[in-house]
PDB file of C-alpha atoms in Angstrom:
ATOM      1  CA  MET A 248     -44.211 104.329 132.489  1.00  0.00           C
ATOM      2  CA  PHE A 249     -40.554 105.252 132.583  1.00  0.00           C
ATOM      3  CA  PHE A 250     -39.442 101.984 132.246  1.00  0.00           C
ATOM      4  CA  VAL A 251     -42.083 101.013 129.428  1.00  0.00           C
ATOM      5  CA  ALA A 252     -40.995 103.953 127.251  1.00  0.00           C
ATOM      6  CA  GLY A 253     -37.322 102.934 128.017  1.00  0.00           C
ATOM      7  CA  ALA A 254     -38.354  98.932 126.807  1.00  0.00           C
ATOM      8  CA  LYS A 255     -39.630 100.599 123.681  1.00  0.00           C
ATOM      9  CA  ASN A 256     -36.640 102.879 123.036  1.00  0.00           C
ATOM     10  CA  ASN A 257     -34.712  99.957 123.160  1.00  0.00           C
ATOM     11  CA  ALA A 258     -36.797  97.803 121.132  1.00  0.00           C
ATOM     12  CA  GLY A 259     -36.304 100.273 118.158  1.00  0.00           C
ATOM     13  CA  ARG A 260     -32.690 100.918 118.683  1.00  0.00           C
ATOM     14  CA  ASN A 261     -32.069  97.257 118.342  1.00  0.00           C
ATOM     15  CA  GLU A 262     -34.633  96.712 115.610  1.00  0.00           C
ATOM     16  CA  ARG A 263     -32.854  99.722 113.566  1.00  0.00           C
ATOM     17  CA  SER A 264     -29.066  97.908 114.583  1.00  0.00           C
ATOM     18  CA  SER A 265     -30.571  94.817 113.474  1.00  0.00           C
ATOM     19  CA  LYS A 266     -31.929  96.281 109.993  1.00  0.00           C
ATOM     20  CA  SER A 267     -28.241  97.989 109.494  1.00  0.00           C
ATOM     21  CA  ILE A 268     -26.763  94.557 110.261  1.00  0.00           C
ATOM     22  CA  TYR A 269     -28.738  93.020 107.455  1.00  0.00           C
ATOM     23  CA  GLN A 270     -27.921  96.252 105.022  1.00  0.00           C
ATOM     24  CA  LYS A 271     -24.681  95.790 105.696  1.00  0.00           C
ATOM     25  CA  PHE A 272     -24.571  92.080 104.836  1.00  0.00           C
ATOM     26  CA  ARG A 273     -26.435  92.490 101.753  1.00  0.00           C
ATOM     27  CA  GLN A 274     -24.120  95.084 100.737  1.00  0.00           C
ATOM     28  CA  VAL A 275     -21.191  92.463 101.234  1.00  0.00           C
ATOM     29  CA  ASP A 276     -23.336  90.088  99.671  1.00  0.00           C
ATOM     30  CA  LEU A 277     -23.978  92.078  96.577  1.00  0.00           C
ATOM     31  CA  LEU A 278     -20.281  93.121  96.399  1.00  0.00           C
ATOM     32  CA  ASP A 279     -19.575  89.727  95.958  1.00  0.00           C
ATOM     33  CA  LYS A 280     -21.805  88.943  93.238  1.00  0.00           C
ATOM     34  CA  LYS A 281     -20.311  92.170  91.223  1.00  0.00           C
ATOM     35  CA  LYS A 282     -16.766  91.028  91.676  1.00  0.00           C
ATOM     36  CA  THR A 283     -17.503  87.642  91.138  1.00  0.00           C
ATOM     37  CA  VAL A 284     -19.301  88.585  87.518  1.00  0.00           C
ATOM     38  CA  THR A 285     -16.619  91.080  86.963  1.00  0.00           C
ATOM     39  CA  ALA A 286     -14.169  88.091  87.725  1.00  0.00           C
ATOM     40  CA  LEU A 287     -16.096  85.722  85.400  1.00  0.00           C
ATOM     41  CA  LYS A 288     -16.389  88.163  82.632  1.00  0.00           C
ATOM     42  CA  PRO A 289     -12.874  88.465  81.393  1.00  0.00           C
ATOM     43  CA  GLY A 290     -12.306  84.640  81.792  1.00  0.00           C
ATOM     44  CA  GLU A 291     -15.398  84.119  79.651  1.00  0.00           C
ATOM     45  CA  ASP A 292     -14.283  86.398  76.809  1.00  0.00           C
ATOM     46  CA  ARG A 293     -11.305  84.629  76.713  1.00  0.00           C
ATOM     47  CA  ALA A 294     -12.951  81.260  76.850  1.00  0.00           C
ATOM     48  CA  ILE A 295     -14.779  82.337  73.514  1.00  0.00           C
ATOM     49  CA  PHE A 296     -11.810  84.018  71.832  1.00  0.00           C
ATOM     50  CA  LEU A 297     -10.301  80.610  72.287  1.00  0.00           C
ATOM     51  CA  GLY A 298     -13.266  78.867  70.545  1.00  0.00           C
ATOM     52  CA  LEU A 299     -13.283  81.347  67.707  1.00  0.00           C
ATOM     53  CA  GLY A 300      -9.386  81.260  67.220  1.00  0.00           C
ATOM     54  CA  MET A 301      -9.842  76.786  67.043  1.00  0.00           C
ATOM     55  CA  ILE A 302     -12.631  77.130  64.315  1.00  0.00           C
ATOM     56  CA  LEU A 303     -10.991  79.571  62.484  1.00  0.00           C
ATOM     57  CA  SER A 304      -7.619  77.179  62.257  1.00  0.00           C
ATOM     58  CA  SER A 305      -9.802  74.617  61.287  1.00  0.00           C
ATOM     59  CA  VAL A 306     -11.019  76.269  58.579  1.00  0.00           C
ATOM     60  CA  MET A 307      -7.786  77.393  57.511  1.00  0.00           C
ATOM     61  CA  MET A 308      -6.498  73.708  57.922  1.00  0.00           C
ATOM     62  CA  TYR A 309      -9.781  72.580  55.579  1.00  0.00           C
ATOM     63  CA  PHE A 310      -8.865  74.889  52.791  1.00  0.00           C
ATOM     64  CA  VAL A 311      -5.502  73.594  53.079  1.00  0.00           C
ATOM     65  CA  LEU A 312      -6.522  69.768  52.724  1.00  0.00           C
ATOM     66  CA  GLY A 313      -8.904  70.606  50.571  1.00  0.00           C
ATOM     67  CA  VAL A 314      -6.111  72.008  47.757  1.00  0.00           C
ATOM     68  CA  THR A 315      -3.991  69.061  48.354  1.00  0.00           C
ATOM     69  CA  ILE A 316      -5.032  65.828  49.977  1.00  0.00           C
ATOM     70  CA  LEU A 317      -8.665  66.054  49.289  1.00  0.00           C
ATOM     71  CA  ARG A 318      -8.060  67.329  45.160  1.00  0.00           C
ATOM     72  CA  SER A 319      -5.645  64.732  44.394  1.00  0.00           C
ATOM     73  CA  TYR A 320      -8.015  62.103  45.906  1.00  0.00           C
ATOM     74  CA  ALA A 321     -10.817  63.039  43.894  1.00  0.00           C
ATOM     75  CA  ASP A 322      -9.096  63.742  40.361  1.00  0.00           C
ATOM     76  CA  SER A 323      -7.401  60.040  41.154  1.00  0.00           C
ATOM     77  CA  VAL A 324      -8.771  57.698  38.117  1.00  0.00           C
ATOM     78  CA  TRP A 325      -7.506  54.735  39.733  1.00  0.00           C
ATOM     79  CA  THR A 326     -10.072  53.714  42.128  1.00  0.00           C
ATOM     80  CA  GLU A 327     -10.525  50.086  41.502  1.00  0.00           C
ATOM     81  CA  GLU A 328      -8.731  47.506  43.539  1.00  0.00           C
ATOM     82  CA  GLY A 329      -7.298  44.284  41.863  1.00  0.00           C
ATOM     83  CA  VAL A 330      -4.722  41.790  41.439  1.00  0.00           C
ATOM     84  CA  CYS A 331      -1.680  42.324  38.944  1.00  0.00           C
ATOM     85  CA  VAL A 332       0.229  39.208  37.907  1.00  0.00           C
ATOM     86  CA  ILE A 333       3.568  40.184  36.993  1.00  0.00           C
ATOM     87  CA  LEU A 334       4.337  39.454  33.465  1.00  0.00           C
ATOM     88  CA  ASN A 335       8.062  41.206  32.570  1.00  0.00           C
ATOM     89  CA  SER A 336      10.287  43.878  34.594  1.00  0.00           C
ATOM     90  CA  THR A 337      13.076  45.111  32.765  1.00  0.00           C
ATOM     91  CA  VAL A 338      15.324  47.606  32.665  1.00  0.00           C
ATOM     92  CA  THR A 339      14.787  49.651  29.166  1.00  0.00           C
ATOM     93  CA  ALA A 340      17.284  52.510  28.839  1.00  0.00           C
ATOM     94  CA  ASP A 341      18.473  55.531  30.734  1.00  0.00           C
ATOM     95  CA  MET A 342      16.984  58.821  31.594  1.00  0.00           C
ATOM     96  CA  ASN A 343      17.857  61.980  32.297  1.00  0.00           C
ATOM     97  CA  CYS A 344      17.201  63.969  35.170  1.00  0.00           C
ATOM     98  CA  SER A 345      18.514  67.326  37.002  1.00  0.00           C
ATOM     99  CA  TYR A 346      19.492  67.595  40.502  1.00  0.00           C
ATOM    100  CA  ASN A 347      20.172  70.937  42.256  1.00  0.00           C
ATOM    101  CA  CYS A 348      23.648  71.620  42.774  1.00  0.00           C
ATOM    102  CA  GLY A 349      23.164  74.999  44.689  1.00  0.00           C
ATOM    103  CA  SER A 350      21.922  78.243  44.312  1.00  0.00           C
ATOM    104  CA  GLU A 351      20.789  78.642  40.579  1.00  0.00           C
ATOM    105  CA  CYS A 352      22.962  75.486  39.844  1.00  0.00           C
ATOM    106  CA  TRP A 353      21.772  72.191  38.201  1.00  0.00           C
ATOM    107  CA  ARG A 354      23.252  69.514  36.750  1.00  0.00           C
ATOM    108  CA  ASP A 355      22.438  66.389  34.757  1.00  0.00           C
ATOM    109  CA  SER A 356      22.303  62.999  35.783  1.00  0.00           C
ATOM    110  CA  LYS A 357      21.076  59.482  34.823  1.00  0.00           C
ATOM    111  CA  TYR A 358      18.935  56.846  36.052  1.00  0.00           C
ATOM    112  CA  PRO A 359      17.748  53.499  34.473  1.00  0.00           C
ATOM    113  CA  CYS A 360      13.883  53.228  33.224  1.00  0.00           C
ATOM    114  CA  LEU A 361      11.992  50.368  34.700  1.00  0.00           C
ATOM    115  CA  GLN A 362       9.312  48.898  32.809  1.00  0.00           C
ATOM    116  CA  VAL A 363       7.080  46.525  34.777  1.00  0.00           C
ATOM    117  CA  TYR A 364       3.844  44.896  32.341  1.00  0.00           C
ATOM    118  CA  VAL A 365       1.058  43.305  34.521  1.00  0.00           C
ATOM    119  CA  SER A 366      -1.776  41.162  33.649  1.00  0.00           C
ATOM    120  CA  VAL A 367      -5.079  42.684  35.562  1.00  0.00           C
ATOM    121  CA  ASN A 368      -7.299  40.458  37.400  1.00  0.00           C
ATOM    122  CA  ASN A 369      -6.221  37.415  35.113  1.00  0.00           C
ATOM    123  CA  THR A 370      -8.113  38.774  32.752  1.00  0.00           C
ATOM    124  CA  GLY A 371      -5.614  38.717  30.093  1.00  0.00           C
ATOM    125  CA  ARG A 372      -5.415  42.525  29.730  1.00  0.00           C
ATOM    126  CA  VAL A 373      -1.992  43.725  29.708  1.00  0.00           C
ATOM    127  CA  SER A 374      -1.484  47.018  31.436  1.00  0.00           C
ATOM    128  CA  ARG A 375       2.126  49.142  32.716  1.00  0.00           C
ATOM    129  CA  LEU A 376       2.485  49.414  36.151  1.00  0.00           C
ATOM    130  CA  SER A 377       3.386  52.610  37.955  1.00  0.00           C
ATOM    131  CA  HIS A 378       4.430  53.222  41.281  1.00  0.00           C
ATOM    132  CA  ASN A 379       1.314  55.979  41.956  1.00  0.00           C
ATOM    133  CA  GLU A 380      -0.302  58.786  40.626  1.00  0.00           C
ATOM    134  CA  GLU A 381       3.090  61.187  41.188  1.00  0.00           C
ATOM    135  CA  THR A 382       5.212  58.815  39.489  1.00  0.00           C
ATOM    136  CA  GLN A 383       2.432  58.452  36.346  1.00  0.00           C
ATOM    137  CA  ASP A 384       2.467  61.777  36.111  1.00  0.00           C
ATOM    138  CA  THR A 385       6.282  62.320  35.682  1.00  0.00           C
ATOM    139  CA  SER A 386       6.857  59.479  33.671  1.00  0.00           C
ATOM    140  CA  SER A 387       4.184  57.516  32.221  1.00  0.00           C
ATOM    141  CA  GLU A 388       7.036  54.927  30.562  1.00  0.00           C
ATOM    142  CA  CYS A 389       8.701  54.046  33.682  1.00  0.00           C
ATOM    143  CA  PHE A 390       7.427  52.152  36.962  1.00  0.00           C
ATOM    144  CA  TYR A 391       9.184  54.348  39.761  1.00  0.00           C
ATOM    145  CA  VAL A 392      10.912  57.595  39.237  1.00  0.00           C
ATOM    146  CA  PRO A 393      14.040  58.115  41.804  1.00  0.00           C
ATOM    147  CA  ARG A 394      15.163  61.697  43.571  1.00  0.00           C
ATOM    148  CA  CYS A 395      17.608  62.710  41.183  1.00  0.00           C
ATOM    149  CA  GLN A 396      21.163  62.819  42.026  1.00  0.00           C
ATOM    150  CA  LYS A 397      24.522  63.211  41.592  1.00  0.00           C
ATOM    151  CA  ASP A 398      25.509  59.462  42.285  1.00  0.00           C
ATOM    152  CA  SER A 399      23.862  57.949  39.429  1.00  0.00           C
ATOM    153  CA  VAL A 400      25.531  54.097  40.533  1.00  0.00           C
ATOM    154  CA  ALA A 401      22.927  54.677  44.115  1.00  0.00           C
ATOM    155  CA  MET A 402      19.845  55.341  41.713  1.00  0.00           C
ATOM    156  CA  HIS A 403      20.785  52.414  39.542  1.00  0.00           C
ATOM    157  CA  VAL A 404      21.131  50.205  42.567  1.00  0.00           C
ATOM    158  CA  MET A 405      18.081  51.520  44.024  1.00  0.00           C
ATOM    159  CA  ILE A 406      16.287  50.476  40.421  1.00  0.00           C
ATOM    160  CA  MET A 407      17.484  47.201  40.333  1.00  0.00           C
ATOM    161  CA  ASN A 408      16.641  46.143  43.809  1.00  0.00           C
ATOM    162  CA  ILE A 409      12.728  47.002  43.005  1.00  0.00           C
ATOM    163  CA  SER A 410      13.082  45.163  39.864  1.00  0.00           C
ATOM    164  CA  GLU A 411      14.132  42.211  41.875  1.00  0.00           C
ATOM    165  CA  ARG A 412      11.636  42.220  44.474  1.00  0.00           C
ATOM    166  CA  LEU A 413       8.948  42.471  41.958  1.00  0.00           C
ATOM    167  CA  LYS A 414      10.039  39.232  39.936  1.00  0.00           C
ATOM    168  CA  VAL A 415       9.845  37.607  43.843  1.00  0.00           C
ATOM    169  CA  ASN A 416       6.504  38.456  44.217  1.00  0.00           C
ATOM    170  CA  GLN A 417       4.590  37.304  41.210  1.00  0.00           C
ATOM    171  CA  GLN A 418       1.309  38.753  42.508  1.00  0.00           C
ATOM    172  CA  VAL A 419       0.866  42.008  43.940  1.00  0.00           C
ATOM    173  CA  THR A 420      -2.311  44.528  45.161  1.00  0.00           C
ATOM    174  CA  CYS A 421      -2.762  47.126  42.289  1.00  0.00           C
ATOM    175  CA  TYR A 422      -5.344  49.705  41.502  1.00  0.00           C
ATOM    176  CA  TYR A 423      -6.680  50.467  38.042  1.00  0.00           C
ATOM    177  CA  ASP A 424      -9.383  52.517  36.205  1.00  0.00           C
ATOM    178  CA  PRO A 425     -12.631  50.781  36.414  1.00  0.00           C
ATOM    179  CA  ARG A 426     -13.979  52.873  33.249  1.00  0.00           C
ATOM    180  CA  GLU A 427     -10.735  51.880  31.243  1.00  0.00           C
ATOM    181  CA  GLN A 428      -9.610  55.605  30.498  1.00  0.00           C
ATOM    182  CA  GLN A 429      -6.244  55.084  31.652  1.00  0.00           C
ATOM    183  CA  GLU A 430      -4.545  51.934  30.358  1.00  0.00           C
ATOM    184  CA  ASN A 431      -1.873  52.048  32.961  1.00  0.00           C
ATOM    185  CA  VAL A 432      -2.448  50.982  36.609  1.00  0.00           C
ATOM    186  CA  ILE A 433      -0.173  51.681  39.620  1.00  0.00           C
ATOM    187  CA  LEU A 434       0.737  49.762  42.364  1.00  0.00           C
ATOM    188  CA  ALA A 435      -0.259  52.182  45.363  1.00  0.00           C
ATOM    189  CA  ARG A 436      -2.601  55.264  45.625  1.00  0.00           C
ATOM    190  CA  LEU A 437      -0.612  58.054  46.769  1.00  0.00           C
ATOM    191  CA  TYR A 438      -3.547  59.224  48.899  1.00  0.00           C
ATOM    192  CA  ASP A 439      -5.722  56.754  49.816  1.00  0.00           C
ATOM    193  CA  GLN A 440      -9.044  56.616  52.424  1.00  0.00           C
ATOM    194  CA  THR A 441      -7.153  55.966  55.402  1.00  0.00           C
ATOM    195  CA  VAL A 442      -4.961  59.038  54.645  1.00  0.00           C
ATOM    196  CA  VAL A 443      -8.101  61.335  54.006  1.00  0.00           C
ATOM    197  CA  PHE A 444      -9.844  59.919  57.062  1.00  0.00           C
ATOM    198  CA  HIS A 445      -6.654  60.897  59.609  1.00  0.00           C
ATOM    199  CA  SER A 446      -5.919  64.242  57.675  1.00  0.00           C
ATOM    200  CA  LEU A 447      -9.536  65.332  57.931  1.00  0.00           C
ATOM    201  CA  LEU A 448      -9.872  64.097  62.149  1.00  0.00           C
ATOM    202  CA  TRP A 449      -7.546  66.546  63.389  1.00  0.00           C
ATOM    203  CA  PRO A 450      -9.227  69.474  62.018  1.00  0.00           C
ATOM    204  CA  SER A 451     -12.687  67.980  62.638  1.00  0.00           C
ATOM    205  CA  SER A 452     -11.957  67.489  66.293  1.00  0.00           C
ATOM    206  CA  MET A 453     -10.558  71.239  66.714  1.00  0.00           C
ATOM    207  CA  LEU A 454     -13.640  72.422  64.890  1.00  0.00           C
ATOM    208  CA  ILE A 455     -16.122  70.901  67.060  1.00  0.00           C
ATOM    209  CA  GLY A 456     -13.965  71.661  70.265  1.00  0.00           C
ATOM    210  CA  GLY A 457     -14.000  75.456  69.546  1.00  0.00           C
ATOM    211  CA  ALA A 458     -17.809  75.091  68.840  1.00  0.00           C
ATOM    212  CA  LEU A 459     -18.213  73.463  72.545  1.00  0.00           C
ATOM    213  CA  VAL A 460     -16.303  75.972  74.299  1.00  0.00           C
ATOM    214  CA  ILE A 461     -18.581  78.671  72.829  1.00  0.00           C
ATOM    215  CA  VAL A 462     -21.633  76.714  73.395  1.00  0.00           C
ATOM    216  CA  MET A 463     -20.253  75.734  77.033  1.00  0.00           C
ATOM    217  CA  VAL A 464     -19.884  79.743  77.902  1.00  0.00           C
ATOM    218  CA  LYS A 465     -23.389  80.686  76.554  1.00  0.00           C
ATOM    219  CA  LEU A 466     -24.731  78.228  78.475  1.00  0.00           C
ATOM    220  CA  THR A 467     -22.975  79.351  81.596  1.00  0.00           C
ATOM    221  CA  GLN A 468     -23.936  82.817  80.946  1.00  0.00           C
ATOM    222  CA  TYR A 469     -27.466  81.901  80.481  1.00  0.00           C
ATOM    223  CA  LEU A 470     -27.748  79.794  83.634  1.00  0.00           C
ATOM    224  CA  SER A 471     -26.514  82.812  85.602  1.00  0.00           C
ATOM    225  CA  ARG A 472     -28.326  85.385  84.524  1.00  0.00           C
ATOM    226  CA  LEU A 473     -31.490  82.553  85.073  1.00  0.00           C
ATOM    227  CA  CYS A 474     -30.053  82.095  88.440  1.00  0.00           C
ATOM    228  CA  GLU A 475     -29.908  85.793  88.715  1.00  0.00           C
ATOM    229  CA  GLU A 476     -33.956  86.288  87.889  1.00  0.00           C
ATOM    230  CA  ILE A 477     -34.999  83.527  89.835  1.00  0.00           C
ATOM    231  CA  GLY A 478     -33.260  85.546  92.912  1.00  0.00           C
ATOM    232  CA  LYS A 479     -34.779  88.604  92.354  1.00  0.00           C
ATOM    233  CA  ILE A 480     -38.383  87.083  92.437  1.00  0.00           C
ATOM    234  CA  LYS A 481     -37.572  85.336  95.904  1.00  0.00           C
ATOM    235  CA  ARG A 482     -36.929  88.787  97.133  1.00  0.00           C
TER     236      ARG A 482
END
């Protein structure tokens, strides 16, 4: 009887010790999980802030592009591409301009006005050619308006070089108004479709990247909660 009782006591002690060891391992496991969750939460918050920052930056870039490039592109009426034949390229007169010579200092200078007449698509329609929309807005009479500077001789040489190049190239690609509201045509658009595409590419990529960061963080949180619920059901 003594040996039987001793054996039962030893079995009880072994069972209690095994339970205490299991509880210790269980507590360590739960502590590790809590540490993991605690470590992941600041990282998830930083990732979400990063995604929101990327989205906010892309929205600001869209706003800046909307009031600059996109607005100029949408307001331009020279949308139809054609072929212009150079009919005449001559310097008519000197135009006055002002250049900055210091703080609140402006001085006058002159540049030659180059007038270029072309025939659009060999239709017999004669139009005056301008360099781009900005030149058309600055001076509708001159083909090109150089940046005003003190050295008027340098501006004169620049304009004469442009005139010689136009005389060599008898046919050039130009853009005209299909509605014929503007009689003048332009040689190149200030912002074409390629420029608009590349200007919208980077903010769009940033917007998509920021949204993907937030979605991935939310998906990770969902999967973590799902795994935790499955673990509770198994226990």
